[in-house]
Each structure stands twice: as C-alpha cells, then as structure tokens.
Amino acid sequence: MKIRKNILAAACLSVAAISVPASAQVAGIATADTAVAITRSKALGTAYQQIGTQYASVAQQLQAKRVEINNLNAQLDINKDKELTQAELDVAIKANSPLLKQIDTKQMELNTLQDPIVLAQLYAVEQIALKYDAAQQAVITAKKINVILAPDAFVWAPDAVDVTAAITAELDKAVPAVTVTPPAGWRPSRQIGALYQQIQQLINAATQQAQAAAAAQARPAAAPAPAAQPESR
C-alpha cells in the first residue's frame, strides 16, 4: 500500500492541529468522526513520531527517489508547465517512451522503501481502532446519547452535537500507548486500510496548512503605502 507525500514530515506533526468543535450533545443526538478521533489520540501521535525516528534514514532515500521520479516526469512534460497531464502521458504511451518503464521501476523501488513505514502506521491505527467502540459507548453512556450520526448526515448542526473530542479523551484513557512493530505476517483488514487512508488525508491536510502558514510568516511584510501628499496649488 502506498503512503502519501510528506508522510515522515506528517509523522512529526502534532495531530492537535486537526481541530474539532467542543464536545457535547443536544437532545440525545450527536455526531462523531472516527478518523478525526483516532488521529487526535495521543497514542497515534506518539506512534507516528516513533516511526518517524525509527525510519529517519529511509526518509532521505525516499526523498531522493521522489526527485528522480519528478525529473523523469519532467521529461514527459511537453509544454514544460510543470504539470504532467493525461494527454502528455498518452503521447508517451503511444510513442512507447522508455521513460515510462524507468518511472515504473523507480516507483516500485519507492514503494519497497516505504512499505515497512506504512505497515507500522497501519498497525498503530488498528490497535487504537480496536478500542474505538468501547470509547464511543463510554461517551454515549456519560452523555445519555440516543443517536450518533456521521458528520455528513447533517445539513446543519450546532457545534455542541459533536462528541469527537470526548471520544478521543476516552481513547487516550483506554489506549495510552501502542507498539509500532507488527507481528510477523500481520496484515491489516480492508476496513483498517480505509480508515488509515482517511487519517493520512487529515494529517496531510494539516501538514499543508502548517507549511502554508509558516511560508506566509516567512514572507516579508509588504511595505506601507506612502503617505498622501498635499495637493499643490
């Protein structure tokens, strides 16, 4: 299974950057986001940091491999707009370009490098996910909730209906830490794979926001406009 770009950087990102509303419930109806609740858990944040440290040496190899792939893709970019379109790929395929085979080979090498990282992250996710139902039930009991719906089931709802943060708090109590070394031969279920992809999307989005904010702060402030001069007579 593939991981997304900047996965090792995301591993060091504080998942607290992914915000959710204050938790409560209204008239027995609540909403919760499973992926967000698990992503914000302390155990997952710690696990991702451990994995990032464990595979730090692989990060440079992954980056070098991505640069090689990007350089090959650039050679297929006909109009040199730094965006490889499907039309440009079709041209390369029709011409039977040898670059395509080189790209496939590099991609397989990249996947081989990152597979252990993905497997470790998947295992961490599974350990927390196994405690999710119990954590959710604890919140249901404590808050006397009758119905929990997915966030997209609401056209509109006040922030108070979201109990995601409360479930995360229960997860933190139930799973303070996880191991990041899967047993020999362990493979994730399809459901865990799908949950993992959602978590990666959340982490990547938070990483991009943090990078954009950092870039904005690094830019020099615009010079103030000159003061208006009095009109001459």
CSV table of C-alpha atoms in Angstrom, one decimal:
chain,number,residue,atom,x,y,z
A,1,MET,CA,0.0,0.0,0.0
A,2,LYS,CA,1.2,3.5,-0.8
A,3,ILE,CA,1.7,6.3,1.5
A,4,ARG,CA,1.2,9.9,0.6
A,5,LYS,CA,3.9,12.5,0.1
A,6,ASN,CA,5.4,14.1,3.2
A,7,ILE,CA,4.5,11.0,5.3
A,8,LEU,CA,7.6,11.3,7.5
A,9,ALA,CA,7.0,15.0,8.0
A,10,ALA,CA,3.4,14.3,8.9
A,11,ALA,CA,4.6,11.7,11.4
A,12,CYS,CA,6.2,14.5,13.4
A,13,LEU,CA,3.2,16.8,13.1
A,14,SER,CA,1.2,17.3,16.2
A,15,VAL,CA,-2.2,15.9,15.5
A,16,ALA,CA,-3.7,18.5,17.8
A,17,ALA,CA,-3.5,20.8,14.8
A,18,ILE,CA,-6.6,19.0,13.5
A,19,SER,CA,-9.4,20.9,15.2
A,20,VAL,CA,-12.8,19.7,16.2
A,21,PRO,CA,-15.6,21.6,18.0
A,22,ALA,CA,-16.2,21.4,21.7
A,23,SER,CA,-17.8,18.1,22.6
A,24,ALA,CA,-21.4,17.9,23.9
A,25,GLN,CA,-24.7,16.6,22.7
A,26,VAL,CA,-28.1,18.1,22.0
A,27,ALA,CA,-31.4,16.3,22.7
A,28,GLY,CA,-29.8,12.9,22.7
A,29,ILE,CA,-28.5,13.4,19.1
A,30,ALA,CA,-24.7,13.6,18.5
A,31,THR,CA,-22.2,13.3,15.7
A,32,ALA,CA,-18.6,11.9,15.7
A,33,ASP,CA,-15.8,11.5,13.2
A,34,THR,CA,-14.0,8.2,13.8
A,35,ALA,CA,-10.9,9.2,11.7
A,36,VAL,CA,-10.6,12.5,13.5
A,37,ALA,CA,-11.0,11.0,16.9
A,38,ILE,CA,-8.2,8.5,16.3
A,39,THR,CA,-6.0,11.0,14.5
A,40,ARG,CA,-6.1,13.3,17.6
A,41,SER,CA,-5.3,10.5,20.0
A,42,LYS,CA,-2.1,10.8,22.0
A,43,ALA,CA,-1.2,7.2,21.2
A,44,LEU,CA,-1.3,7.7,17.5
A,45,GLY,CA,0.7,10.9,17.6
A,46,THR,CA,3.4,9.3,19.7
A,47,ALA,CA,3.4,6.2,17.5
A,48,TYR,CA,3.9,8.3,14.3
A,49,GLN,CA,6.8,10.1,16.0
A,50,GLN,CA,8.4,6.8,17.0
A,51,ILE,CA,8.0,5.5,13.4
A,52,GLY,CA,9.5,8.7,12.0
A,53,THR,CA,12.5,8.4,14.2
A,54,GLN,CA,12.9,4.7,13.5
A,55,TYR,CA,12.9,5.2,9.8
A,56,ALA,CA,14.7,8.6,9.7
A,57,SER,CA,17.4,7.2,7.5
A,58,VAL,CA,14.8,6.0,5.0
A,59,ALA,CA,13.4,9.5,4.7
A,60,GLN,CA,16.4,10.7,2.7
A,61,GLN,CA,16.2,7.7,0.4
A,62,LEU,CA,12.5,8.3,-0.2
A,63,GLN,CA,13.1,12.0,-0.9
A,64,ALA,CA,15.9,11.1,-3.4
A,65,LYS,CA,13.7,8.6,-5.1
A,66,ARG,CA,10.9,11.1,-5.5
A,67,VAL,CA,13.3,13.6,-7.0
A,68,GLU,CA,14.3,11.0,-9.5
A,69,ILE,CA,10.7,10.3,-10.4
A,70,ASN,CA,9.9,14.0,-10.7
A,71,ASN,CA,12.9,14.5,-13.0
A,72,LEU,CA,11.7,11.7,-15.3
A,73,ASN,CA,8.2,13.1,-15.3
A,74,ALA,CA,9.5,16.5,-16.3
A,75,GLN,CA,11.0,15.0,-19.4
A,76,LEU,CA,7.5,13.9,-20.4
A,77,ASP,CA,6.0,17.3,-19.7
A,78,ILE,CA,5.7,18.5,-23.3
A,79,ASN,CA,4.7,22.1,-22.7
A,80,LYS,CA,7.0,22.4,-19.6
A,81,ASP,CA,4.3,23.8,-17.4
A,82,LYS,CA,5.5,21.5,-14.5
A,83,GLU,CA,2.2,19.6,-14.7
A,84,LEU,CA,2.1,16.2,-16.3
A,85,THR,CA,-1.3,15.8,-17.9
A,86,GLN,CA,-3.1,12.6,-19.1
A,87,ALA,CA,-2.7,13.9,-22.6
A,88,GLU,CA,1.0,14.1,-22.2
A,89,LEU,CA,1.1,10.6,-20.7
A,90,ASP,CA,-0.9,9.3,-23.7
A,91,VAL,CA,1.7,10.7,-26.0
A,92,ALA,CA,4.5,8.9,-24.1
A,93,ILE,CA,2.5,5.7,-24.1
A,94,LYS,CA,1.8,5.9,-27.8
A,95,ALA,CA,5.5,6.5,-28.5
A,96,ASN,CA,6.4,3.7,-26.2
A,97,SER,CA,8.8,6.0,-24.3
A,98,PRO,CA,11.5,4.2,-22.3
A,99,LEU,CA,11.0,6.8,-19.6
A,100,LEU,CA,7.7,5.1,-18.6
A,101,LYS,CA,9.5,1.9,-17.7
A,102,GLN,CA,12.1,3.9,-15.7
A,103,ILE,CA,9.3,5.7,-13.8
A,104,ASP,CA,7.6,2.4,-13.0
A,105,THR,CA,10.9,0.9,-11.8
A,106,LYS,CA,11.6,3.9,-9.6
A,107,GLN,CA,8.0,3.9,-8.2
A,108,MET,CA,8.4,0.2,-7.3
A,109,GLU,CA,11.7,1.0,-5.5
A,110,LEU,CA,10.0,3.8,-3.6
A,111,ASN,CA,7.1,1.5,-2.6
A,112,THR,CA,9.5,-1.1,-1.3
A,113,LEU,CA,11.3,1.5,0.8
A,114,GLN,CA,8.1,2.9,2.3
A,115,ASP,CA,6.1,-0.3,2.8
A,116,PRO,CA,7.6,-1.0,6.3
A,117,ILE,CA,6.6,2.5,7.4
A,118,VAL,CA,3.1,2.1,6.2
A,119,LEU,CA,2.8,-1.3,7.9
A,120,ALA,CA,3.9,0.1,11.2
A,121,GLN,CA,1.5,3.0,10.9
A,122,LEU,CA,-1.4,0.7,10.0
A,123,TYR,CA,-0.6,-1.5,13.0
A,124,ALA,CA,-0.7,1.5,15.3
A,125,VAL,CA,-4.0,2.6,13.8
A,126,GLU,CA,-5.5,-0.9,14.2
A,127,GLN,CA,-4.6,-1.0,17.9
A,128,ILE,CA,-6.4,2.2,18.6
A,129,ALA,CA,-9.4,1.4,16.3
A,130,LEU,CA,-10.0,-1.8,18.3
A,131,LYS,CA,-10.8,0.3,21.3
A,132,TYR,CA,-13.0,2.8,19.5
A,133,ASP,CA,-16.3,1.1,20.1
A,134,ALA,CA,-15.8,0.9,23.8
A,135,ALA,CA,-14.7,4.6,23.9
A,136,GLN,CA,-17.7,5.6,22.0
A,137,GLN,CA,-20.0,3.6,24.3
A,138,ALA,CA,-18.5,5.3,27.3
A,139,VAL,CA,-19.3,8.7,25.8
A,140,ILE,CA,-22.9,7.5,24.9
A,141,THR,CA,-23.5,6.4,28.5
A,142,ALA,CA,-22.0,9.5,30.1
A,143,LYS,CA,-23.8,12.0,27.9
A,144,LYS,CA,-27.1,10.0,27.6
A,145,ILE,CA,-26.9,9.9,23.8
A,146,ASN,CA,-29.6,8.2,21.8
A,147,VAL,CA,-28.2,8.5,18.3
A,148,ILE,CA,-24.8,9.2,16.8
A,149,LEU,CA,-24.6,10.1,13.2
A,150,ALA,CA,-21.8,10.8,10.8
A,151,PRO,CA,-21.0,14.5,10.3
A,152,ASP,CA,-22.1,14.4,6.7
A,153,ALA,CA,-25.5,13.2,7.8
A,154,PHE,CA,-26.4,16.8,9.0
A,155,VAL,CA,-27.3,19.6,6.7
A,156,TRP,CA,-26.6,21.9,9.7
A,157,ALA,CA,-26.0,21.3,13.4
A,158,PRO,CA,-24.6,23.3,16.3
A,159,ASP,CA,-21.0,22.6,17.4
A,160,ALA,CA,-22.4,21.1,20.6
A,161,VAL,CA,-23.6,17.9,18.9
A,162,ASP,CA,-20.0,16.9,18.0
A,163,VAL,CA,-18.7,14.4,20.6
A,164,THR,CA,-15.5,13.5,18.6
A,165,ALA,CA,-13.2,15.2,21.2
A,166,ALA,CA,-14.9,13.3,24.0
A,167,ILE,CA,-14.3,10.0,22.2
A,168,THR,CA,-10.6,11.0,21.8
A,169,ALA,CA,-10.4,11.6,25.5
A,170,GLU,CA,-11.8,8.1,26.2
A,171,LEU,CA,-9.3,6.6,23.7
A,172,ASP,CA,-6.5,8.4,25.5
A,173,LYS,CA,-7.5,6.7,28.7
A,174,ALA,CA,-8.1,3.3,27.1
A,175,VAL,CA,-5.0,3.3,24.9
A,176,PRO,CA,-2.2,5.4,26.3
A,177,ALA,CA,0.3,3.9,24.0
A,178,VAL,CA,0.7,1.3,21.2
A,179,THR,CA,3.5,-0.7,19.8
A,180,VAL,CA,4.8,0.1,16.3
A,181,THR,CA,6.3,-3.3,15.4
A,182,PRO,CA,3.7,-5.6,13.8
A,183,PRO,CA,3.8,-9.3,14.4
A,184,ALA,CA,5.4,-11.4,11.7
A,185,GLY,CA,3.0,-12.0,8.8
A,186,TRP,CA,0.5,-9.4,10.1
A,187,ARG,CA,-1.7,-7.7,7.5
A,188,PRO,CA,-4.4,-5.1,8.0
A,189,SER,CA,-8.0,-5.6,7.2
A,190,ARG,CA,-9.7,-3.7,4.4
A,191,GLN,CA,-11.5,-1.6,7.0
A,192,ILE,CA,-8.3,-0.6,8.7
A,193,GLY,CA,-6.8,0.2,5.3
A,194,ALA,CA,-9.7,2.5,4.5
A,195,LEU,CA,-9.5,4.2,7.9
A,196,TYR,CA,-5.8,4.6,7.5
A,197,GLN,CA,-6.3,6.5,4.2
A,198,GLN,CA,-8.7,8.9,5.9
A,199,ILE,CA,-6.2,9.5,8.7
A,200,GLN,CA,-3.5,10.2,6.2
A,201,GLN,CA,-5.7,12.7,4.4
A,202,LEU,CA,-6.3,14.5,7.6
A,203,ILE,CA,-2.6,14.6,8.5
A,204,ASN,CA,-1.6,15.7,5.0
A,205,ALA,CA,-4.1,18.5,5.1
A,206,ALA,CA,-2.9,19.6,8.5
A,207,THR,CA,0.7,19.5,7.3
A,208,GLN,CA,-0.1,21.6,4.2
A,209,GLN,CA,-1.9,24.2,6.3
A,210,ALA,CA,1.1,24.4,8.7
A,211,GLN,CA,3.5,24.7,5.8
A,212,ALA,CA,1.4,27.4,4.2
A,213,ALA,CA,1.1,29.3,7.5
A,214,ALA,CA,4.9,29.0,8.0
A,215,ALA,CA,5.6,30.3,4.5
A,216,ALA,CA,3.2,33.2,5.0
A,217,GLN,CA,5.0,34.2,8.2
A,218,ALA,CA,8.4,33.9,6.4
A,219,ARG,CA,7.4,36.3,3.7
A,220,PRO,CA,8.5,39.9,4.4
A,221,ALA,CA,5.7,42.2,5.2
A,222,ALA,CA,4.5,44.5,2.4
A,223,ALA,CA,5.9,48.0,2.6
A,224,PRO,CA,3.4,50.5,3.9
A,225,ALA,CA,1.9,52.7,1.2
A,226,PRO,CA,3.4,56.2,1.0
A,227,ALA,CA,1.5,58.9,2.8
A,228,ALA,CA,-0.6,61.1,0.6
A,229,GLN,CA,1.0,64.3,-0.3
A,230,PRO,CA,-1.0,67.6,-0.2
A,231,GLU,CA,-2.1,68.9,-3.5
A,232,SER,CA,0.0,71.8,-4.8
A,233,ARG,CA,-1.8,75.0,-5.6
